[in-house]
Amino acid sequence: MTRTETDSLGSKEIPADAYWGIHTARALDNFPISQRPISVYRDLVVALAMVKQASARANREIGVLDPERADLIDRASQKVIDGEFHDQFVVGVIQGGAGTSTNMNANEVITNIALELAGREKGDYAFLSPIDHTNRSQSTNDVYPTAVKVGLGLDLRTLLEELDLLKQSFLRKAVEFHDVLKIGRTQLQDAVPMTLGQEFHGFATTLGYDHQRLTENAYLLYEINMGATAIGTGITTHAAYAPRVLHHLREITGLDLATADDLVEATSDTGSFMSFSSSLKRNAIKLSKICNDLRLLSSGPQAGFGEINLPAQQAGSSIMPGKVNPVIPEVVNQVAFAVVGADMTVTMAVEAGQLQLNAFEPVIAHSIFQSITWMRRGMRTLRVNCVDGITANRERLGAMVGSSVGVVTALTPFLGYAASAALAKTALLTHRNVGDLVVEAGLMSREEVDKQLSPARLSGLEAITQAIPIVQPAENVVES
């Protein structure tokens, strides 16, 4: 069963049960590119409905849309906001036309829902039109970027929630490992001691900073251009429309939105998307670095670092029995690579804008929504399937600290650099304990050595604040 719909290009048969119409149908024919409908990004669909709802309320208030039709559009939009009819948002995420197909998909679906609410047939556009009524006072060029910004604002909330949960997971591990001494490393070479808790606390802190940066950059998205219509001049709109639609959109979304001062500039500029995408890239790169560290620290388990154990999630080889790979950090690494690529796509698309409009906002929107979606999922699997279950190889870590020449750094304030370097050389050649060598050389008493090489001192948790006299190196310390 079909119904016939007509546009300026001619007529087309539409499935009778479809809530979308002829403009969406043409987009399905023209853009079979991604094979991913816009409905994969739930918050984008919700944001489109929020914009239509706010516009209907504003249009009613200023008297350019009668109360009956405005109410029908309002009610239909609310159904979409509540999660209904999302399967009817079928146009591909990648499309030509600067988002016109997405806007028309929303107009048609909301109009046909409204027609059903009025007891009328789908496609009865003489009574309620997708363009003349649902799109009243609007253009794709203000609706689409505003909906993308609102959708990203909504989507970011869940990303930040997941980011905070991951931070808390690392903080719990920091507490659990607070007394586990280990050797720190710089340039992959042994450095000075620290605690495993300090290392995990560092992971949590860096994620907290990213939470702040993402929140700050989100505000760049909250400047909208509703009322700009085609190019920012506001043609076809009532003078009161822009402030009224802003009022309702703020109320509906709960976001701190503001109308741009220069609507011509705001309609052509997409720099806020680039800045926000860059903050996502920053978060992804830092998350990837953490995953690199987790893979290194868990490497082995026999011939690698072997300092921590990641939860075993699946068999790691089809040929090597018993092999288990760090698959969770690996998948998060790959998410980060994709986010970096998406950020480059956004950058190039922003640069490609011409004159009064950027025609490439669909790929900008897709790239950023995909980055948020994948990062949110990546953070969750990292937390649930990896970080929460990490354990420390305490005996191995203790043995490495005991035999490491890195601890000699803690004695340099007492022995001086030259004597400490000689001790380190001797310890490396003889594989003996540094503390024992110091005591045997008569440089410090056992009590003094044990105090300075205590976990609190070695990890910097207990600072040395008093002036310390440097003793002269003994000749028998230096290896001949």
Short mmCIF file of C-alpha atoms in Angstrom, two decimals:
data_model
loop_
_atom_site.label_atom_id
_atom_site.label_comp_id
_atom_site.label_asym_id
_atom_site.label_seq_id
_atom_site.Cartn_x
_atom_site.Cartn_y
_atom_site.Cartn_z
CA MET A 1 0.00 0.00 0.00
CA THR A 2 1.26 3.45 -0.89
CA ARG A 3 0.20 7.07 -0.92
CA THR A 4 1.17 9.65 -3.50
CA GLU A 5 3.04 12.78 -2.47
CA THR A 6 4.11 15.66 -4.70
CA ASP A 7 6.89 18.23 -4.50
CA SER A 8 8.34 20.76 -6.95
CA LEU A 9 10.12 17.97 -8.84
CA GLY A 10 7.06 15.76 -9.34
CA SER A 11 5.20 12.95 -7.62
CA LYS A 12 6.41 9.85 -5.81
CA GLU A 13 4.82 6.83 -4.16
CA ILE A 14 5.41 6.64 -0.42
CA PRO A 15 4.74 3.56 1.76
CA ALA A 16 1.34 4.10 3.33
CA ASP A 17 2.58 3.32 6.84
CA ALA A 18 5.60 5.64 6.64
CA TYR A 19 5.53 8.84 8.67
CA TRP A 20 8.20 10.34 6.42
CA GLY A 21 7.30 11.76 3.03
CA ILE A 22 8.57 12.65 -0.42
CA HIS A 23 11.55 14.78 0.63
CA THR A 24 12.84 11.95 2.81
CA ALA A 25 12.19 9.45 0.03
CA ARG A 26 14.33 11.43 -2.40
CA ALA A 27 17.12 11.58 0.19
CA LEU A 28 16.98 7.80 0.57
CA ASP A 29 17.47 7.50 -3.19
CA ASN A 30 20.23 10.09 -3.38
CA PHE A 31 22.34 9.36 -0.31
CA PRO A 32 22.81 5.59 0.14
CA ILE A 33 26.27 6.35 1.51
CA SER A 34 26.70 5.49 5.17
CA GLN A 35 23.82 3.01 5.48
CA ARG A 36 23.38 4.54 8.93
CA PRO A 37 20.20 6.55 9.58
CA ILE A 38 20.26 9.66 11.73
CA SER A 39 18.26 7.72 14.33
CA VAL A 40 21.52 6.03 15.42
CA TYR A 41 22.11 9.28 17.28
CA ARG A 42 19.11 9.39 19.59
CA ASP A 43 19.90 12.79 21.03
CA LEU A 44 20.05 14.36 17.56
CA VAL A 45 16.51 13.14 16.85
CA VAL A 46 15.33 14.37 20.24
CA ALA A 47 16.99 17.74 19.61
CA LEU A 48 15.26 18.11 16.24
CA ALA A 49 11.92 17.52 17.92
CA MET A 50 12.80 20.02 20.66
CA VAL A 51 13.54 22.68 18.04
CA LYS A 52 10.22 22.00 16.28
CA GLN A 53 8.35 22.10 19.58
CA ALA A 54 9.97 25.38 20.61
CA SER A 55 9.20 26.87 17.21
CA ALA A 56 5.55 25.81 17.37
CA ARG A 57 5.17 27.47 20.77
CA ALA A 58 6.92 30.63 19.62
CA ASN A 59 4.88 30.80 16.41
CA ARG A 60 1.67 30.46 18.38
CA GLU A 61 2.66 33.21 20.79
CA ILE A 62 3.54 35.73 18.08
CA GLY A 63 0.40 34.88 16.11
CA VAL A 64 1.86 33.38 12.93
CA LEU A 65 0.48 29.87 13.61
CA ASP A 66 -3.02 29.15 14.82
CA PRO A 67 -3.43 27.48 18.22
CA GLU A 68 -4.88 24.21 16.84
CA ARG A 69 -1.99 23.49 14.49
CA ALA A 70 0.61 24.73 16.94
CA ASP A 71 -0.78 22.41 19.61
CA LEU A 72 -0.75 19.43 17.25
CA ILE A 73 2.89 20.07 16.29
CA ASP A 74 3.78 20.54 19.96
CA ARG A 75 2.16 17.24 20.97
CA ALA A 76 3.67 15.35 18.05
CA SER A 77 7.13 16.71 18.87
CA GLN A 78 6.75 15.60 22.48
CA LYS A 79 6.13 12.04 21.35
CA VAL A 80 9.46 12.07 19.52
CA ILE A 81 11.17 13.64 22.53
CA ASP A 82 9.73 10.82 24.64
CA GLY A 83 11.37 8.25 22.35
CA GLU A 84 8.56 7.35 19.97
CA PHE A 85 8.84 7.15 16.16
CA HIS A 86 12.63 7.28 16.10
CA ASP A 87 12.64 4.49 13.52
CA GLN A 88 11.03 6.95 11.10
CA PHE A 89 14.13 9.15 11.05
CA VAL A 90 15.68 7.25 8.18
CA VAL A 91 17.83 9.62 6.12
CA GLY A 92 21.53 8.83 6.13
CA VAL A 93 23.89 10.64 8.45
CA ILE A 94 26.01 11.64 5.45
CA GLN A 95 24.04 13.71 2.95
CA GLY A 96 24.33 16.66 0.61
CA GLY A 97 22.28 19.80 1.11
CA ALA A 98 23.65 21.12 4.41
CA GLY A 99 21.16 19.05 6.43
CA THR A 100 18.01 19.88 4.45
CA SER A 101 17.10 16.20 4.20
CA THR A 102 17.38 15.81 7.97
CA ASN A 103 15.23 18.89 8.57
CA MET A 104 12.61 17.67 6.11
CA ASN A 105 12.64 14.19 7.61
CA ALA A 106 11.82 15.80 10.97
CA ASN A 107 9.17 18.07 9.43
CA GLU A 108 7.44 15.18 7.66
CA VAL A 109 7.50 12.76 10.59
CA ILE A 110 6.24 15.31 13.12
CA THR A 111 3.58 16.54 10.68
CA ASN A 112 2.23 13.04 10.03
CA ILE A 113 2.19 12.20 13.74
CA ALA A 114 0.25 15.43 14.27
CA LEU A 115 -2.17 14.52 11.48
CA GLU A 116 -2.92 11.21 13.17
CA LEU A 117 -3.47 13.02 16.46
CA ALA A 118 -6.02 15.17 14.63
CA GLY A 119 -7.77 12.06 13.30
CA ARG A 120 -6.59 12.68 9.73
CA GLU A 121 -4.71 10.59 7.19
CA LYS A 122 -0.96 10.73 6.72
CA GLY A 123 -0.12 13.06 3.86
CA ASP A 124 -3.09 15.41 4.41
CA TYR A 125 -0.81 18.37 3.98
CA ALA A 126 -3.62 20.69 2.95
CA PHE A 127 -4.62 20.71 6.61
CA LEU A 128 -1.13 20.60 8.14
CA SER A 129 1.95 21.11 5.99
CA PRO A 130 5.53 20.02 6.80
CA ILE A 131 6.84 23.25 5.28
CA ASP A 132 4.14 25.89 5.77
CA HIS A 133 3.31 24.93 9.36
CA THR A 134 5.87 22.63 11.00
CA ASN A 135 8.74 24.57 9.42
CA ARG A 136 7.14 28.00 9.94
CA SER A 137 9.66 30.79 10.71
CA GLN A 138 12.51 28.35 10.12
CA SER A 139 15.16 27.30 7.63
CA THR A 140 17.40 24.26 7.56
CA ASN A 141 20.23 26.72 8.03
CA ASP A 142 19.14 27.64 11.54
CA VAL A 143 17.26 24.47 12.52
CA TYR A 144 20.00 21.99 11.65
CA PRO A 145 23.00 23.60 13.41
CA THR A 146 20.84 24.42 16.42
CA ALA A 147 19.58 20.85 16.65
CA VAL A 148 23.11 19.50 16.31
CA LYS A 149 24.31 21.78 19.12
CA VAL A 150 21.39 20.86 21.37
CA GLY A 151 21.88 17.16 20.59
CA LEU A 152 25.57 17.35 21.41
CA GLY A 153 24.74 19.15 24.65
CA LEU A 154 22.36 16.36 25.61
CA ASP A 155 24.78 13.63 24.50
CA LEU A 156 27.66 15.20 26.41
CA ARG A 157 25.81 14.75 29.69
CA THR A 158 26.02 10.97 29.44
CA LEU A 159 29.66 11.12 28.31
CA LEU A 160 30.58 13.22 31.33
CA GLU A 161 28.72 10.83 33.62
CA GLU A 162 30.71 7.91 32.23
CA LEU A 163 33.95 9.88 32.42
CA ASP A 164 33.32 10.61 36.09
CA LEU A 165 32.55 6.95 36.81
CA LEU A 166 35.85 5.96 35.18
CA LYS A 167 37.69 8.57 37.24
CA GLN A 168 36.11 7.18 40.43
CA SER A 169 37.17 3.66 39.44
CA PHE A 170 40.80 4.79 39.16
CA LEU A 171 40.51 6.63 42.48
CA ARG A 172 39.32 3.45 44.20
CA LYS A 173 42.34 1.63 42.84
CA ALA A 174 44.56 4.48 44.04
CA VAL A 175 43.28 3.88 47.58
CA GLU A 176 43.64 0.11 47.24
CA PHE A 177 47.25 0.43 46.03
CA HIS A 178 48.29 3.33 48.28
CA ASP A 179 50.98 1.28 50.07
CA VAL A 180 52.32 -0.69 47.09
CA LEU A 181 55.83 0.53 46.27
CA LYS A 182 57.11 0.27 42.72
CA ILE A 183 59.78 1.73 40.50
CA GLY A 184 58.73 4.68 38.36
CA ARG A 185 60.07 4.95 34.84
CA THR A 186 61.09 7.75 32.54
CA GLN A 187 61.88 7.06 28.89
CA LEU A 188 61.15 3.39 29.71
CA GLN A 189 64.20 3.30 31.99
CA ASP A 190 64.13 2.77 35.75
CA ALA A 191 63.71 6.03 37.63
CA VAL A 192 62.81 6.55 41.29
CA PRO A 193 60.30 4.79 43.52
CA MET A 194 56.64 5.71 43.82
CA THR A 195 53.51 3.88 44.86
CA LEU A 196 51.15 2.16 42.50
CA GLY A 197 48.46 4.20 44.20
CA GLN A 198 50.16 7.41 43.10
CA GLU A 199 50.26 6.15 39.53
CA PHE A 200 46.54 5.33 39.50
CA HIS A 201 45.71 8.60 41.23
CA GLY A 202 47.47 10.36 38.37
CA PHE A 203 45.21 8.57 35.90
CA ALA A 204 42.16 9.76 37.82
CA THR A 205 43.43 13.33 38.02
CA THR A 206 44.05 13.63 34.28
CA LEU A 207 40.54 12.37 33.56
CA GLY A 208 39.18 14.97 35.97
CA TYR A 209 40.94 17.72 34.03
CA ASP A 210 39.36 16.45 30.82
CA HIS A 211 35.95 16.58 32.48
CA GLN A 212 36.57 20.29 33.11
CA ARG A 213 37.80 21.00 29.57
CA LEU A 214 34.84 19.24 27.96
CA THR A 215 32.41 21.14 30.17
CA GLU A 216 34.05 24.45 29.30
CA ASN A 217 34.04 23.77 25.56
CA ALA A 218 30.41 22.69 25.65
CA TYR A 219 29.43 26.29 26.27
CA LEU A 220 30.77 27.17 22.83
CA LEU A 221 27.92 25.07 21.45
CA TYR A 222 25.23 26.95 23.33
CA GLU A 223 25.25 29.96 21.01
CA ILE A 224 22.49 29.30 18.46
CA ASN A 225 21.15 31.06 15.36
CA MET A 226 17.42 30.36 15.51
CA GLY A 227 15.67 33.19 13.69
CA ALA A 228 18.48 33.54 11.17
CA THR A 229 16.57 31.54 8.52
CA ALA A 230 18.44 31.27 5.21
CA ILE A 231 21.62 33.30 5.66
CA GLY A 232 21.19 35.19 8.91
CA THR A 233 19.07 38.12 7.77
CA GLY A 234 15.92 36.66 9.33
CA ILE A 235 13.87 36.82 6.13
CA THR A 236 10.30 35.39 6.57
CA THR A 237 10.42 35.66 10.37
CA HIS A 238 8.56 37.90 12.78
CA ALA A 239 10.79 40.24 14.81
CA ALA A 240 9.66 38.59 18.05
CA TYR A 241 10.35 35.04 16.88
CA ALA A 242 14.05 34.75 17.80
CA PRO A 243 13.70 35.77 21.47
CA ARG A 244 10.56 33.67 21.92
CA VAL A 245 11.97 30.51 20.34
CA LEU A 246 15.10 30.92 22.47
CA HIS A 247 12.97 31.20 25.60
CA HIS A 248 11.09 28.01 24.83
CA LEU A 249 14.16 26.08 23.69
CA ARG A 250 15.99 26.92 26.90
CA GLU A 251 12.95 25.77 28.87
CA ILE A 252 12.57 22.54 26.90
CA THR A 253 16.24 21.53 26.80
CA GLY A 254 17.45 22.79 30.16
CA LEU A 255 20.56 24.11 28.38
CA ASP A 256 21.98 27.59 28.87
CA LEU A 257 21.41 28.62 25.26
CA ALA A 258 21.87 32.13 23.85
CA THR A 259 21.12 33.76 20.51
CA ALA A 260 24.24 34.82 18.62
CA ASP A 261 24.86 38.56 18.37
CA ASP A 262 25.56 38.36 14.63
CA LEU A 263 23.24 35.86 12.95
CA VAL A 264 24.94 36.20 9.57
CA GLU A 265 28.26 35.23 11.11
CA ALA A 266 26.69 32.50 13.23
CA THR A 267 25.00 30.91 10.20
CA SER A 268 28.23 30.62 8.24
CA ASP A 269 30.65 29.87 11.10
CA THR A 270 31.21 26.36 12.44
CA GLY A 271 34.24 27.05 14.60
CA SER A 272 32.49 25.98 17.79
CA PHE A 273 32.21 22.45 16.41
CA MET A 274 35.95 22.40 15.72
CA SER A 275 36.78 23.56 19.24
CA PHE A 276 34.49 21.00 20.82
CA SER A 277 35.82 18.22 18.61
CA SER A 278 39.34 19.19 19.63
CA SER A 279 38.45 18.79 23.31
CA LEU A 280 37.09 15.33 22.55
CA LYS A 281 40.36 14.49 20.80
CA ARG A 282 42.32 15.67 23.84
CA ASN A 283 40.30 13.38 26.09
CA ALA A 284 40.68 10.45 23.68
CA ILE A 285 44.45 10.87 23.40
CA LYS A 286 44.94 11.04 27.16
CA LEU A 287 42.67 8.04 27.65
CA SER A 288 44.70 6.17 25.03
CA LYS A 289 47.93 7.04 26.87
CA ILE A 290 46.46 5.57 30.05
CA CYS A 291 45.58 2.41 28.15
CA ASN A 292 49.14 2.24 26.79
CA ASP A 293 50.38 2.35 30.38
CA LEU A 294 47.98 -0.36 31.49
CA ARG A 295 49.17 -2.60 28.67
CA LEU A 296 52.82 -1.98 29.55
CA LEU A 297 52.33 -2.47 33.29
CA SER A 298 50.50 -5.76 32.70
CA SER A 299 52.85 -7.01 29.97
CA GLY A 300 54.23 -10.51 30.31
CA PRO A 301 53.04 -12.00 32.50
CA GLN A 302 56.45 -13.71 32.84
CA ALA A 303 58.77 -11.87 30.49
CA GLY A 304 57.32 -8.38 30.75
CA PHE A 305 56.72 -5.77 33.43
CA GLY A 306 54.14 -7.94 35.15
CA GLU A 307 53.36 -5.28 37.76
CA ILE A 308 49.58 -5.48 37.54
CA ASN A 309 47.06 -8.03 36.37
CA LEU A 310 44.23 -7.04 34.06
CA PRO A 311 41.07 -9.15 34.27
CA ALA A 312 41.19 -12.00 31.74
CA GLN A 313 38.26 -11.44 29.40
CA GLN A 314 38.82 -13.89 26.54
CA ALA A 315 41.31 -16.32 25.05
CA GLY A 316 44.07 -14.39 23.32
CA SER A 317 45.27 -16.74 20.65
CA SER A 318 44.03 -19.43 18.30
CA ILE A 319 47.47 -21.10 18.39
CA MET A 320 49.10 -20.30 21.75
CA PRO A 321 47.28 -22.02 24.64
CA GLY A 322 46.79 -19.93 27.74
CA LYS A 323 47.61 -16.60 26.11
CA VAL A 324 45.47 -13.71 27.32
CA ASN A 325 45.69 -10.28 25.68
CA PRO A 326 44.82 -6.80 27.03
CA VAL A 327 41.82 -6.56 24.71
CA ILE A 328 39.94 -3.87 26.64
CA PRO A 329 42.72 -1.26 26.60
CA GLU A 330 43.35 -2.20 22.97
CA VAL A 331 39.79 -1.43 21.92
CA VAL A 332 39.90 1.91 23.72
CA ASN A 333 43.15 2.71 21.89
CA GLN A 334 41.30 2.11 18.62
CA VAL A 335 38.44 4.35 19.70
CA ALA A 336 41.01 7.08 20.28
CA PHE A 337 42.46 6.60 16.81
CA ALA A 338 38.96 6.97 15.33
CA VAL A 339 38.31 10.13 17.36
CA VAL A 340 41.54 11.68 16.06
CA GLY A 341 40.46 10.89 12.51
CA ALA A 342 37.00 12.30 13.14
CA ASP A 343 38.55 15.50 14.48
CA MET A 344 40.53 15.89 11.27
CA THR A 345 37.30 15.40 9.30
CA VAL A 346 35.63 18.12 11.35
CA THR A 347 38.59 20.44 10.82
CA MET A 348 38.52 19.99 7.04
CA ALA A 349 34.74 20.38 6.89
CA VAL A 350 34.88 23.60 8.92
CA GLU A 351 37.55 24.97 6.58
CA ALA A 352 35.44 24.10 3.52
CA GLY A 353 32.58 26.47 4.38
CA GLN A 354 31.88 29.05 1.70
CA LEU A 355 30.36 32.50 1.95
CA GLN A 356 27.10 32.49 3.99
CA LEU A 357 26.84 28.76 4.77
CA ASN A 358 28.81 25.64 5.50
CA ALA A 359 27.29 22.84 3.45
CA PHE A 360 29.23 20.15 5.27
CA GLU A 361 27.60 20.22 8.68
CA PRO A 362 26.20 16.68 8.25
CA VAL A 363 29.68 15.13 8.28
CA ILE A 364 30.65 17.46 11.15
CA ALA A 365 27.63 16.28 13.13
CA HIS A 366 28.19 12.62 12.31
CA SER A 367 31.88 12.79 13.24
CA ILE A 368 31.30 14.41 16.63
CA PHE A 369 28.27 12.31 17.57
CA GLN A 370 30.20 9.16 16.65
CA SER A 371 33.17 10.27 18.74
CA ILE A 372 30.99 10.91 21.78
CA THR A 373 29.15 7.62 21.33
CA TRP A 374 32.27 5.51 20.93
CA MET A 375 34.10 7.25 23.74
CA ARG A 376 31.19 6.77 26.12
CA ARG A 377 31.03 3.06 25.28
CA GLY A 378 34.81 2.73 25.43
CA MET A 379 34.98 4.34 28.86
CA ARG A 380 32.30 2.04 30.16
CA THR A 381 33.95 -1.17 28.98
CA LEU A 382 37.32 0.05 30.28
CA ARG A 383 35.79 0.66 33.70
CA VAL A 384 33.59 -2.42 33.99
CA ASN A 385 35.72 -4.97 32.16
CA CYS A 386 39.19 -3.78 33.10
CA VAL A 387 39.92 -1.14 35.75
CA ASP A 388 37.48 -2.39 38.38
CA GLY A 389 39.18 -5.80 38.33
CA ILE A 390 42.87 -4.80 38.23
CA THR A 391 45.08 -6.39 40.89
CA ALA A 392 48.68 -5.67 41.88
CA ASN A 393 51.57 -8.14 41.84
CA ARG A 394 52.78 -6.98 45.22
CA GLU A 395 55.61 -9.49 45.67
CA ARG A 396 57.09 -8.77 42.26
CA LEU A 397 56.85 -5.02 42.80
CA GLY A 398 58.50 -5.30 46.21
CA ALA A 399 61.33 -7.38 44.84
CA MET A 400 61.97 -4.90 42.04
CA VAL A 401 62.09 -1.97 44.45
CA GLY A 402 64.45 -3.83 46.77
CA SER A 403 66.91 -4.60 43.98
CA SER A 404 66.62 -1.31 42.11
CA VAL A 405 69.45 1.20 42.06
CA GLY A 406 66.77 3.88 41.63
CA VAL A 407 66.43 4.04 45.40
CA VAL A 408 69.90 5.54 45.63
CA THR A 409 68.37 8.85 44.50
CA ALA A 410 66.75 9.10 47.92
CA LEU A 411 70.24 9.04 49.48
CA THR A 412 71.85 11.73 47.34
CA PRO A 413 71.00 14.51 49.83
CA PHE A 414 73.11 12.59 52.40
CA LEU A 415 75.85 11.13 50.22
CA GLY A 416 76.21 13.57 47.34
CA TYR A 417 75.78 12.79 43.67
CA ALA A 418 79.27 11.34 43.07
CA ALA A 419 79.11 8.82 45.89
CA SER A 420 75.53 7.90 44.98
CA ALA A 421 76.52 7.31 41.36
CA ALA A 422 79.38 5.07 42.49
CA LEU A 423 77.00 3.13 44.72
CA ALA A 424 74.57 2.70 41.84
CA LYS A 425 77.35 1.38 39.62
CA THR A 426 78.47 -1.08 42.27
CA ALA A 427 74.92 -2.28 42.88
CA LEU A 428 74.40 -2.86 39.18
CA LEU A 429 77.64 -4.81 38.80
CA THR A 430 77.26 -6.89 41.93
CA HIS A 431 73.44 -7.18 42.02
CA ARG A 432 73.57 -6.24 45.70
CA ASN A 433 71.15 -4.20 47.77
CA VAL A 434 71.96 -0.47 47.81
CA GLY A 435 71.13 -0.09 51.48
CA ASP A 436 73.54 -2.88 52.43
CA LEU A 437 76.34 -1.26 50.44
CA VAL A 438 75.78 2.09 52.17
CA VAL A 439 75.92 0.53 55.63
CA GLU A 440 78.99 -1.57 54.78
CA ALA A 441 80.80 1.54 53.52
CA GLY A 442 80.10 3.25 56.83
CA LEU A 443 78.32 6.10 55.18
CA MET A 444 75.10 5.75 57.15
CA SER A 445 73.78 3.57 59.94
CA ARG A 446 71.23 0.86 59.25
CA GLU A 447 68.63 2.89 61.14
CA GLU A 448 69.34 5.97 59.00
CA VAL A 449 69.21 3.95 55.78
CA ASP A 450 65.94 2.27 56.71
CA LYS A 451 64.42 5.64 57.58
CA GLN A 452 65.41 7.28 54.31
CA LEU A 453 64.41 4.23 52.25
CA SER A 454 61.01 3.88 53.93
CA PRO A 455 58.01 3.68 51.58
CA ALA A 456 56.81 7.11 52.71
CA ARG A 457 60.15 8.75 51.93
CA LEU A 458 60.76 6.84 48.70
CA SER A 459 57.36 7.77 47.30
CA GLY A 460 57.55 11.39 48.38
CA LEU A 461 54.58 11.07 50.71
CA GLU A 462 56.86 12.17 53.56
CA ALA A 463 58.99 15.09 52.45
CA ILE A 464 62.48 15.93 53.63
CA THR A 465 62.28 19.55 54.74
CA GLN A 466 65.32 20.10 56.94
CA ALA A 467 68.82 20.96 55.76
CA ILE A 468 70.88 17.82 55.26
CA PRO A 469 74.68 17.73 55.51
CA ILE A 470 76.36 15.84 52.71
CA VAL A 471 78.94 13.32 53.83
CA GLN A 472 82.15 12.70 51.91
CA PRO A 473 82.23 9.56 49.75
CA ALA A 474 84.33 6.70 51.06
CA GLU A 475 86.95 5.27 48.73
CA ASN A 476 85.73 1.70 49.08
CA VAL A 477 82.37 2.66 47.57
CA VAL A 478 83.78 3.31 44.10
CA GLU A 479 84.09 0.29 41.86
CA SER A 480 87.57 0.00 40.43
#
